[in-house]
Amino acid sequence: MSVGIDDISFYTANFSLDLQELAANNGSDAAKYTVGIGQERMSVPGADEDVVTMAANACVPLLEGMAQRGEDANAINTILFATETGIDQSKAAGVYLHSLLKLNSRCRVVELKQACYSATAALQLATAWVARKPKEKVLVVASDIARYDRQTPGEATQGCGAVAIIVSANPRLVALDAETGIHTEDVMDFWRPNYRSTALVDGKYSTKVYLRCVRSAWQDFQQQSGLQFGDFDYFCYHLPFSRMAQKAHNHLANGNAHELSAQALEDQISSSLIYNRITGNSYTAAMYIGLISLLDNTAQDLAGKRVGFFSYGSGSVGEFFTGTLVVGYQDMLHQQSHQHMLASRKPLNYANYQQMYAFEVPTDGGDHAFAEQTNGKFRLAGISQHKRLYEVR
Ligand code: COA
């Protein structure tokens, strides 16, 4: 029996800022963004979008697919919600999600945190549970809003998005191997104390730590699995910005892939970067949006191809793992809805972006209704007496 990803879909917010517009207004050279960090646009959330609404919207195609195929959604008895954009110190965001999706009450729900890494911890926990109870399915959700202070180097690497993954036995998309490589190291490269709404980052240092971590996790992975660089067809890396994957891939290839040309190395990652370039960073969701990008944007049949994944979360924890694409995986893709969603985003000018950036959920305990801005099925309608009020559109 194999265990892995049976279905996967993503969602991003309904507004976007072109980084040329950002550069024109902050004095940067646009090529620094488009070439230097490899980003074109960032998604910007409306006032009625948060990690719960994005997660719920990401889940819609999965549940519709199950209903169309006559599968029982009650098989989902665990939700693991990975985020570093927590909306509550106590209640798991996944409980709101569980309610919006009308899932069975016989379902355990928990939230996981370790910067951008926690979705991978969730995925690994999910595979272990499914291996033990193969009739059950786990819904893994990763949802984040990457937010930095204005006029800082991090500002151009903002973005947001959510991924929803069904983990099952005999998956129809990606069969995951049990062997993984892990590296943990206590460093302060990126963090967000509880009293801040924006992250603090030592950007250049974080890039160095990321590279050190990918090397160490890879070495551990090789020892555990016996696999070599040449055993892989494609790679998906954590994507704080798309150039980071290129740096990491070249770093890993150095000394491991003498026979591969620069173009062949680029071909192993380029399709995984397409969506990230236009959504921006989505922290926990980023690498998994990279996987969806690879699947949606590769015309050739990838069945039987081996993908290497490197998940990184500042602070820091990294994990290298692998999976193989299953025959017929194309039937499970949601390519058209992803591309329609991306194309439907409303472009912002700089003044609109500044206005939207300045919005914060009121903290006075009063009753506040939020303007309807999202196109998504689920929205944050307001807040009343410190309680978030979600609704279905
Ligand atoms: N044309 C083309 N490239 C240009 C350029 C131009 N006009 N101007 C600068 N660049 C290149 C630089 O040479 C550099 O390339 P390199 O990394 O290969 O050396 C790149 O663009 C970035 O320029 P830099 O001056 O280093 O940018 P920065 O000081 O604004 O910082 C980050 C970039 C990524 C560190 C910053 O955006 C950040 O802190 N991001 C958030 C943290 C993060 O994402 N960490 C990653 C690990 S999770």
Short mmCIF file of C-alpha atoms and ligand atoms in Angstrom, two decimals:
data_model
loop_
_atom_site.label_atom_id
_atom_site.label_comp_id
_atom_site.label_asym_id
_atom_site.label_seq_id
_atom_site.Cartn_x
_atom_site.Cartn_y
_atom_site.Cartn_z
CA MET A 1 0.00 0.00 0.00
CA SER A 2 1.29 3.50 -0.86
CA VAL A 3 0.38 6.66 1.07
CA GLY A 4 0.51 10.23 -0.18
CA ILE A 5 -1.27 13.11 -1.88
CA ASP A 6 -4.62 12.10 -3.32
CA ASP A 7 -5.73 15.59 -4.34
CA ILE A 8 -4.36 19.14 -4.01
CA SER A 9 -5.65 22.61 -4.81
CA PHE A 10 -4.72 26.19 -3.96
CA TYR A 11 -6.29 29.59 -3.58
CA THR A 12 -4.90 33.09 -3.44
CA ALA A 13 -6.39 36.50 -2.66
CA ASN A 14 -8.36 38.53 -5.18
CA PHE A 15 -6.03 41.51 -5.56
CA SER A 16 -2.51 41.81 -6.89
CA LEU A 17 0.23 44.42 -7.08
CA ASP A 18 2.64 44.43 -10.03
CA LEU A 19 6.19 44.78 -8.72
CA GLN A 20 6.90 47.26 -11.54
CA GLU A 21 4.30 49.50 -9.86
CA LEU A 22 6.05 49.01 -6.49
CA ALA A 23 9.45 49.77 -8.03
CA ALA A 24 8.13 52.90 -9.77
CA ASN A 25 6.98 54.25 -6.40
CA ASN A 26 9.80 53.23 -4.06
CA GLY A 27 12.80 54.16 -6.20
CA SER A 28 13.96 50.58 -6.90
CA ASP A 29 15.01 49.28 -10.29
CA ALA A 30 12.19 46.97 -11.45
CA ALA A 31 14.79 44.46 -12.73
CA LYS A 32 15.93 43.91 -9.14
CA TYR A 33 12.50 42.40 -8.51
CA THR A 34 11.81 40.67 -11.82
CA VAL A 35 15.36 39.35 -12.35
CA GLY A 36 17.21 39.69 -9.01
CA ILE A 37 14.56 38.02 -6.84
CA GLY A 38 12.51 36.58 -9.72
CA GLN A 39 9.07 37.97 -8.82
CA GLU A 40 6.50 39.72 -11.02
CA ARG A 41 3.45 40.26 -8.83
CA MET A 42 2.23 39.71 -5.29
CA SER A 43 -1.25 38.75 -4.15
CA VAL A 44 -2.81 41.19 -1.68
CA PRO A 45 -5.71 40.12 0.58
CA GLY A 46 -8.91 42.17 0.84
CA ALA A 47 -10.35 43.15 4.22
CA ASP A 48 -12.67 40.13 4.12
CA GLU A 49 -9.93 37.58 3.36
CA ASP A 50 -7.79 35.83 5.97
CA VAL A 51 -6.11 32.44 6.45
CA VAL A 52 -9.44 30.76 7.17
CA THR A 53 -11.28 32.09 4.11
CA MET A 54 -8.32 31.31 1.82
CA ALA A 55 -8.07 27.80 3.28
CA ALA A 56 -11.80 27.18 2.89
CA ASN A 57 -11.72 28.43 -0.70
CA ALA A 58 -8.73 26.14 -1.41
CA CYS A 59 -10.75 23.16 -0.12
CA VAL A 60 -13.77 23.77 -2.40
CA PRO A 61 -12.45 21.88 -5.49
CA LEU A 62 -11.38 18.92 -3.32
CA LEU A 63 -14.78 18.50 -1.70
CA GLU A 64 -16.61 19.08 -4.98
CA GLY A 65 -14.40 16.41 -6.57
CA MET A 66 -15.20 13.94 -3.79
CA ALA A 67 -18.93 14.65 -4.15
CA GLN A 68 -18.80 14.23 -7.94
CA ARG A 69 -17.04 10.88 -7.61
CA GLY A 70 -19.49 9.74 -4.94
CA GLU A 71 -16.81 9.58 -2.22
CA ASP A 72 -17.72 10.03 1.43
CA ALA A 73 -16.35 13.27 2.92
CA ASN A 74 -16.83 11.66 6.36
CA ALA A 75 -13.65 9.69 5.64
CA ILE A 76 -11.86 12.96 6.52
CA ASN A 77 -11.52 12.61 10.27
CA THR A 78 -8.47 14.83 10.83
CA ILE A 79 -7.67 18.41 9.80
CA LEU A 80 -4.10 19.63 10.26
CA PHE A 81 -3.96 23.41 9.72
CA ALA A 82 -0.46 24.79 9.18
CA THR A 83 0.04 28.55 9.46
CA GLU A 84 2.28 31.25 10.87
CA THR A 85 -0.46 33.88 10.43
CA GLY A 86 -2.47 32.65 13.41
CA ILE A 87 -5.67 34.55 14.16
CA ASP A 88 -6.06 33.28 17.72
CA GLN A 89 -3.63 32.13 20.41
CA SER A 90 -6.03 29.40 21.59
CA LYS A 91 -8.59 28.30 19.03
CA ALA A 92 -7.22 26.49 15.98
CA ALA A 93 -8.06 28.19 12.67
CA GLY A 94 -8.99 24.72 11.43
CA VAL A 95 -12.06 24.64 13.69
CA TYR A 96 -13.58 27.58 11.78
CA LEU A 97 -12.62 25.78 8.58
CA HIS A 98 -14.24 22.55 9.73
CA SER A 99 -17.47 24.46 10.38
CA LEU A 100 -17.43 26.32 7.03
CA LEU A 101 -16.89 23.04 5.17
CA LYS A 102 -19.69 21.34 7.17
CA LEU A 103 -17.51 18.32 7.94
CA ASN A 104 -18.54 15.56 10.31
CA SER A 105 -18.12 16.33 14.03
CA ARG A 106 -16.16 13.05 14.29
CA CYS A 107 -13.02 14.89 13.23
CA ARG A 108 -9.92 15.98 15.16
CA VAL A 109 -8.58 19.46 14.34
CA VAL A 110 -5.32 21.07 15.32
CA GLU A 111 -3.06 23.96 14.23
CA LEU A 112 0.69 23.55 13.64
CA LYS A 113 3.45 26.17 13.64
CA GLN A 114 7.13 26.26 12.68
CA ALA A 115 7.46 29.18 10.25
CA CYS A 116 7.12 28.02 6.62
CA TYR A 117 7.92 24.39 7.46
CA SER A 118 4.82 23.29 9.41
CA ALA A 119 2.78 22.11 6.40
CA THR A 120 5.45 19.49 5.83
CA ALA A 121 5.25 18.37 9.46
CA ALA A 122 1.48 18.15 8.91
CA LEU A 123 1.95 16.10 5.75
CA GLN A 124 4.33 13.68 7.47
CA LEU A 125 1.98 13.26 10.46
CA ALA A 126 -0.90 12.69 8.05
CA THR A 127 0.95 9.92 6.19
CA ALA A 128 1.70 8.20 9.49
CA TRP A 129 -1.97 8.32 10.56
CA VAL A 130 -3.18 7.06 7.19
CA ALA A 131 -0.61 4.25 7.21
CA ARG A 132 -2.15 3.14 10.51
CA LYS A 133 -5.80 3.57 9.45
CA PRO A 134 -5.85 3.29 5.64
CA LYS A 135 -9.60 3.86 5.27
CA GLU A 136 -9.33 7.33 6.81
CA LYS A 137 -8.27 10.53 5.07
CA VAL A 138 -6.48 13.57 6.48
CA LEU A 139 -7.08 17.11 5.23
CA VAL A 140 -3.80 19.05 5.41
CA VAL A 141 -4.20 22.80 4.96
CA ALA A 142 -1.48 25.44 4.74
CA SER A 143 -2.53 29.08 4.65
CA ASP A 144 -0.53 32.27 5.15
CA ILE A 145 -0.23 35.98 4.46
CA ALA A 146 3.40 37.12 4.09
CA ARG A 147 3.62 40.63 5.47
CA TYR A 148 6.68 42.81 6.06
CA ASP A 149 7.11 46.46 7.06
CA ARG A 150 6.72 48.97 4.22
CA GLN A 151 9.92 50.23 2.59
CA THR A 152 11.96 47.23 3.75
CA PRO A 153 13.72 44.67 1.50
CA GLY A 154 11.09 42.10 2.47
CA GLU A 155 8.19 44.21 1.10
CA ALA A 156 8.70 43.00 -2.48
CA THR A 157 8.52 39.37 -1.29
CA GLN A 158 5.04 39.65 0.25
CA GLY A 159 2.12 37.59 -1.01
CA CYS A 160 -0.46 35.13 0.24
CA GLY A 161 -2.13 31.83 -0.49
CA ALA A 162 -3.54 28.59 0.83
CA VAL A 163 -3.13 24.96 -0.18
CA ALA A 164 -5.48 22.09 0.63
CA ILE A 165 -4.26 18.50 0.39
CA ILE A 166 -6.11 15.22 0.87
CA VAL A 167 -3.75 12.54 2.20
CA SER A 168 -4.91 8.98 1.63
CA ALA A 169 -3.88 5.40 1.05
CA ASN A 170 -3.24 4.51 -2.61
CA PRO A 171 -3.18 8.20 -3.60
CA ARG A 172 -4.05 9.29 -7.14
CA LEU A 173 -1.44 12.08 -7.40
CA VAL A 174 1.83 11.57 -5.50
CA ALA A 175 2.99 8.44 -3.64
CA LEU A 176 5.33 9.64 -0.88
CA ASP A 177 8.39 7.70 0.30
CA ALA A 178 8.83 7.12 4.04
CA GLU A 179 12.52 8.14 4.07
CA THR A 180 13.20 11.82 4.76
CA GLY A 181 16.21 14.00 5.62
CA ILE A 182 15.89 16.51 8.47
CA HIS A 183 17.90 19.43 9.86
CA THR A 184 17.04 21.66 12.86
CA GLU A 185 19.15 24.59 14.05
CA ASP A 186 18.30 27.43 16.49
CA VAL A 187 18.87 30.64 14.47
CA MET A 188 17.22 34.08 14.26
CA ASP A 189 16.88 34.59 10.53
CA PHE A 190 13.13 35.38 10.44
CA TRP A 191 10.62 35.60 13.27
CA ARG A 192 7.44 37.41 14.37
CA PRO A 193 6.92 38.09 18.08
CA ASN A 194 3.29 37.85 19.24
CA TYR A 195 2.96 41.63 19.50
CA ARG A 196 3.82 42.27 15.83
CA SER A 197 1.70 41.92 12.68
CA THR A 198 4.76 42.03 10.42
CA ALA A 199 7.72 39.65 10.35
CA LEU A 200 11.26 40.60 11.30
CA VAL A 201 13.88 39.21 8.97
CA ASP A 202 17.62 39.24 8.48
CA GLY A 203 17.12 38.58 4.77
CA LYS A 204 20.63 37.88 3.55
CA TYR A 205 21.39 35.74 6.61
CA SER A 206 18.15 33.77 6.03
CA THR A 207 19.30 32.97 2.52
CA LYS A 208 22.59 31.61 3.87
CA VAL A 209 20.88 29.53 6.56
CA TYR A 210 18.43 28.16 3.96
CA LEU A 211 21.38 26.96 1.82
CA ARG A 212 23.15 25.40 4.81
CA CYS A 213 19.91 23.66 5.77
CA VAL A 214 19.21 22.25 2.29
CA ARG A 215 22.71 20.76 2.16
CA SER A 216 22.42 19.17 5.61
CA ALA A 217 18.87 17.82 5.07
CA TRP A 218 19.96 16.40 1.69
CA GLN A 219 22.95 14.63 3.26
CA ASP A 220 20.70 13.10 5.92
CA PHE A 221 18.19 12.14 3.20
CA GLN A 222 20.90 10.38 1.18
CA GLN A 223 21.99 8.39 4.23
CA GLN A 224 18.40 7.38 5.00
CA SER A 225 17.33 6.54 1.44
CA GLY A 226 20.44 5.69 -0.55
CA LEU A 227 19.05 7.80 -3.43
CA GLN A 228 21.36 10.04 -5.50
CA PHE A 229 20.78 13.39 -7.21
CA GLY A 230 20.51 11.59 -10.57
CA ASP A 231 17.52 9.57 -9.31
CA PHE A 232 15.35 12.72 -9.40
CA ASP A 233 13.49 14.22 -12.34
CA TYR A 234 12.09 17.40 -10.72
CA PHE A 235 12.57 19.41 -7.55
CA CYS A 236 10.21 21.66 -5.55
CA TYR A 237 11.77 24.03 -3.04
CA HIS A 238 10.31 26.32 -0.42
CA LEU A 239 9.70 29.58 -2.30
CA PRO A 240 10.11 32.82 -0.37
CA PHE A 241 10.87 34.22 -3.86
CA SER A 242 11.56 32.23 -7.00
CA ARG A 243 15.30 33.03 -7.26
CA MET A 244 15.77 31.28 -3.92
CA ALA A 245 14.88 27.95 -5.55
CA GLN A 246 17.43 28.57 -8.29
CA LYS A 247 20.11 29.34 -5.69
CA ALA A 248 19.20 26.25 -3.66
CA HIS A 249 19.08 23.97 -6.69
CA ASN A 250 22.49 25.12 -7.95
CA HIS A 251 23.87 24.76 -4.42
CA LEU A 252 22.59 21.19 -4.14
CA ALA A 253 23.69 20.27 -7.66
CA ASN A 254 27.20 21.54 -6.97
CA GLY A 255 29.29 18.39 -6.55
CA ASN A 256 26.28 16.12 -7.19
CA ALA A 257 25.28 16.66 -10.83
CA HIS A 258 28.42 17.02 -12.94
CA GLU A 259 26.77 15.68 -16.07
CA LEU A 260 23.81 18.12 -16.10
CA SER A 261 23.95 21.39 -18.07
CA ALA A 262 22.73 24.66 -16.56
CA GLN A 263 19.63 24.40 -18.78
CA ALA A 264 18.90 20.83 -17.63
CA LEU A 265 19.11 21.98 -14.01
CA GLU A 266 16.79 24.92 -14.75
CA ASP A 267 14.32 22.55 -16.46
CA GLN A 268 14.10 20.54 -13.21
CA ILE A 269 12.60 23.51 -11.34
CA SER A 270 11.27 26.10 -13.82
CA SER A 271 7.63 24.91 -14.00
CA SER A 272 7.39 24.88 -10.19
CA LEU A 273 8.16 28.62 -10.10
CA ILE A 274 5.45 29.89 -12.47
CA TYR A 275 2.64 30.44 -9.92
CA ASN A 276 4.94 31.75 -7.17
CA ARG A 277 6.25 34.47 -9.49
CA ILE A 278 2.73 35.95 -9.62
CA THR A 279 1.38 35.20 -6.13
CA GLY A 280 4.47 36.01 -4.04
CA ASN A 281 5.42 34.23 -0.85
CA SER A 282 2.71 32.25 0.93
CA TYR A 283 4.96 30.85 3.68
CA THR A 284 3.64 27.35 4.59
CA ALA A 285 1.77 27.00 1.30
CA ALA A 286 4.61 28.16 -0.96
CA MET A 287 6.36 24.86 -1.74
CA TYR A 288 3.03 23.08 -2.29
CA ILE A 289 1.84 25.81 -4.69
CA GLY A 290 5.17 25.06 -6.40
CA LEU A 291 4.13 21.40 -6.74
CA ILE A 292 0.76 22.44 -8.20
CA SER A 293 2.57 24.80 -10.57
CA LEU A 294 4.79 21.94 -11.76
CA LEU A 295 1.77 19.68 -12.37
CA ASP A 296 -0.48 22.32 -13.97
CA ASN A 297 2.23 23.75 -16.22
CA THR A 298 3.96 20.62 -17.56
CA ALA A 299 2.40 19.30 -20.78
CA GLN A 300 4.28 15.98 -20.84
CA ASP A 301 3.07 12.98 -18.84
CA LEU A 302 4.93 12.98 -15.52
CA ALA A 303 3.65 9.59 -14.34
CA GLY A 304 6.50 7.64 -12.75
CA LYS A 305 8.70 10.75 -12.39
CA ARG A 306 10.39 11.28 -9.05
CA VAL A 307 10.12 14.72 -7.38
CA GLY A 308 12.42 15.92 -4.60
CA PHE A 309 10.93 18.36 -2.08
CA PHE A 310 12.84 20.71 0.20
CA SER A 311 10.72 22.39 2.85
CA TYR A 312 12.30 25.17 4.92
CA GLY A 313 10.99 27.10 7.91
CA SER A 314 13.12 29.85 9.41
CA GLY A 315 14.27 29.51 12.92
CA SER A 316 14.99 26.86 11.52
CA VAL A 317 13.76 23.41 10.43
CA GLY A 318 14.30 21.87 7.00
CA GLU A 319 13.20 18.56 5.53
CA PHE A 320 14.05 16.87 2.25
CA PHE A 321 11.62 14.18 1.08
CA THR A 322 10.43 12.61 -2.13
CA GLY A 323 7.47 11.21 -4.00
CA THR A 324 6.56 9.69 -7.36
CA LEU A 325 3.79 10.86 -9.70
CA VAL A 326 1.02 8.26 -10.08
CA VAL A 327 -0.31 7.01 -13.45
CA GLY A 328 -3.46 8.99 -14.36
CA TYR A 329 -2.64 11.88 -12.00
CA GLN A 330 -3.87 14.33 -14.67
CA ASP A 331 -7.49 13.40 -13.86
CA MET A 332 -7.04 14.92 -10.38
CA LEU A 333 -5.70 18.35 -11.48
CA HIS A 334 -7.62 21.61 -11.04
CA GLN A 335 -5.59 23.50 -13.62
CA GLN A 336 -8.46 25.48 -15.16
CA SER A 337 -9.88 26.74 -11.88
CA HIS A 338 -6.39 27.74 -10.68
CA GLN A 339 -5.65 29.65 -13.86
CA HIS A 340 -9.07 31.31 -13.92
CA MET A 341 -8.64 32.38 -10.28
CA LEU A 342 -5.20 33.87 -10.99
CA ALA A 343 -6.43 35.70 -14.08
CA SER A 344 -9.46 37.12 -12.21
CA ARG A 345 -7.39 38.99 -9.62
CA LYS A 346 -7.90 42.76 -9.65
CA PRO A 347 -4.67 44.72 -10.22
CA LEU A 348 -4.00 47.45 -7.65
CA ASN A 349 -2.31 50.78 -8.20
CA TYR A 350 0.16 51.95 -5.57
CA ALA A 351 -2.39 54.16 -3.75
CA ASN A 352 -4.89 51.26 -3.48
CA TYR A 353 -2.12 48.96 -2.25
CA GLN A 354 -1.12 51.44 0.48
CA GLN A 355 -4.75 51.71 1.56
CA MET A 356 -5.22 47.92 1.69
CA TYR A 357 -1.91 47.39 3.48
CA ALA A 358 -3.02 49.84 6.20
CA PHE A 359 -6.18 47.84 7.01
CA GLU A 360 -6.05 45.93 10.30
CA VAL A 361 -8.86 43.99 11.96
CA PRO A 362 -10.28 46.29 14.70
CA THR A 363 -9.28 45.26 18.23
CA ASP A 364 -11.76 47.38 20.24
CA GLY A 365 -14.34 44.62 20.81
CA GLY A 366 -17.02 46.55 18.89
CA ASP A 367 -19.20 45.41 15.98
CA HIS A 368 -17.54 45.87 12.60
CA ALA A 369 -18.78 44.72 9.18
CA PHE A 370 -16.19 44.35 6.41
CA ALA A 371 -16.79 45.42 2.82
CA GLU A 372 -17.39 42.58 0.38
CA GLN A 373 -14.18 42.45 -1.62
CA THR A 374 -13.42 38.78 -2.28
CA ASN A 375 -14.73 36.74 -5.23
CA GLY A 376 -14.32 33.58 -3.14
CA LYS A 377 -17.12 31.41 -1.81
CA PHE A 378 -16.14 32.12 1.81
CA ARG A 379 -15.50 35.53 3.38
CA LEU A 380 -14.81 37.19 6.70
CA ALA A 381 -17.97 39.25 7.10
CA GLY A 382 -16.82 41.15 10.18
CA ILE A 383 -15.83 40.98 13.81
CA SER A 384 -18.07 41.42 16.85
CA GLN A 385 -17.05 41.31 20.50
CA HIS A 386 -13.66 39.92 19.41
CA LYS A 387 -15.35 37.05 17.52
CA ARG A 388 -14.65 36.55 13.81
CA LEU A 389 -17.80 36.16 11.73
CA TYR A 390 -17.45 34.10 8.56
CA GLU A 391 -20.07 33.66 5.86
CA VAL A 392 -20.72 31.75 2.67
CA ARG A 393 -21.36 33.97 -0.35
N1 COA B 1 18.93 43.97 -11.99
C1 COA B 1 19.09 42.64 -11.77
N2 COA B 1 19.41 42.12 -10.55
C2 COA B 1 19.53 42.98 -9.52
C3 COA B 1 19.37 44.37 -9.68
C4 COA B 1 19.05 44.86 -10.98
N3 COA B 1 18.87 46.16 -11.21
N4 COA B 1 19.56 44.96 -8.48
C5 COA B 1 19.84 43.98 -7.59
N5 COA B 1 19.83 42.78 -8.22
C6 COA B 1 20.05 41.45 -7.64
C7 COA B 1 21.19 41.43 -6.63
O1 COA B 1 22.45 41.27 -7.26
C8 COA B 1 20.78 40.23 -5.80
O2 COA B 1 21.15 39.05 -6.47
P1 COA B 1 21.96 37.87 -5.68
O3 COA B 1 21.08 37.45 -4.55
O4 COA B 1 22.14 36.83 -6.73
O5 COA B 1 23.22 38.51 -5.20
C9 COA B 1 19.26 40.29 -5.79
O6 COA B 1 18.89 41.13 -6.91
C10 COA B 1 18.66 40.92 -4.54
O7 COA B 1 19.28 42.14 -4.35
P2 COA B 1 19.73 42.59 -2.89
O8 COA B 1 20.38 43.90 -2.98
O9 COA B 1 20.45 41.46 -2.21
O10 COA B 1 18.25 42.76 -2.28
P3 COA B 1 17.74 43.13 -0.87
O11 COA B 1 18.76 43.71 0.02
O12 COA B 1 16.56 43.96 -1.15
O13 COA B 1 17.30 41.73 -0.21
C11 COA B 1 16.11 39.69 0.13
C12 COA B 1 16.74 40.64 -0.91
C13 COA B 1 15.61 38.45 -0.56
C14 COA B 1 17.13 39.32 1.18
C15 COA B 1 14.92 40.42 0.76
O14 COA B 1 13.91 40.57 -0.20
C16 COA B 1 14.33 39.75 1.98
O15 COA B 1 14.77 40.01 3.10
N6 COA B 1 13.27 38.94 1.81
C17 COA B 1 12.54 38.30 2.90
C18 COA B 1 13.28 37.13 3.55
C19 COA B 1 13.38 35.96 2.74
O16 COA B 1 12.63 35.83 1.81
N7 COA B 1 14.32 35.07 3.11
C20 COA B 1 14.60 33.89 2.35
C21 COA B 1 14.74 32.61 3.17
S1 COA B 1 13.21 31.99 3.79
#
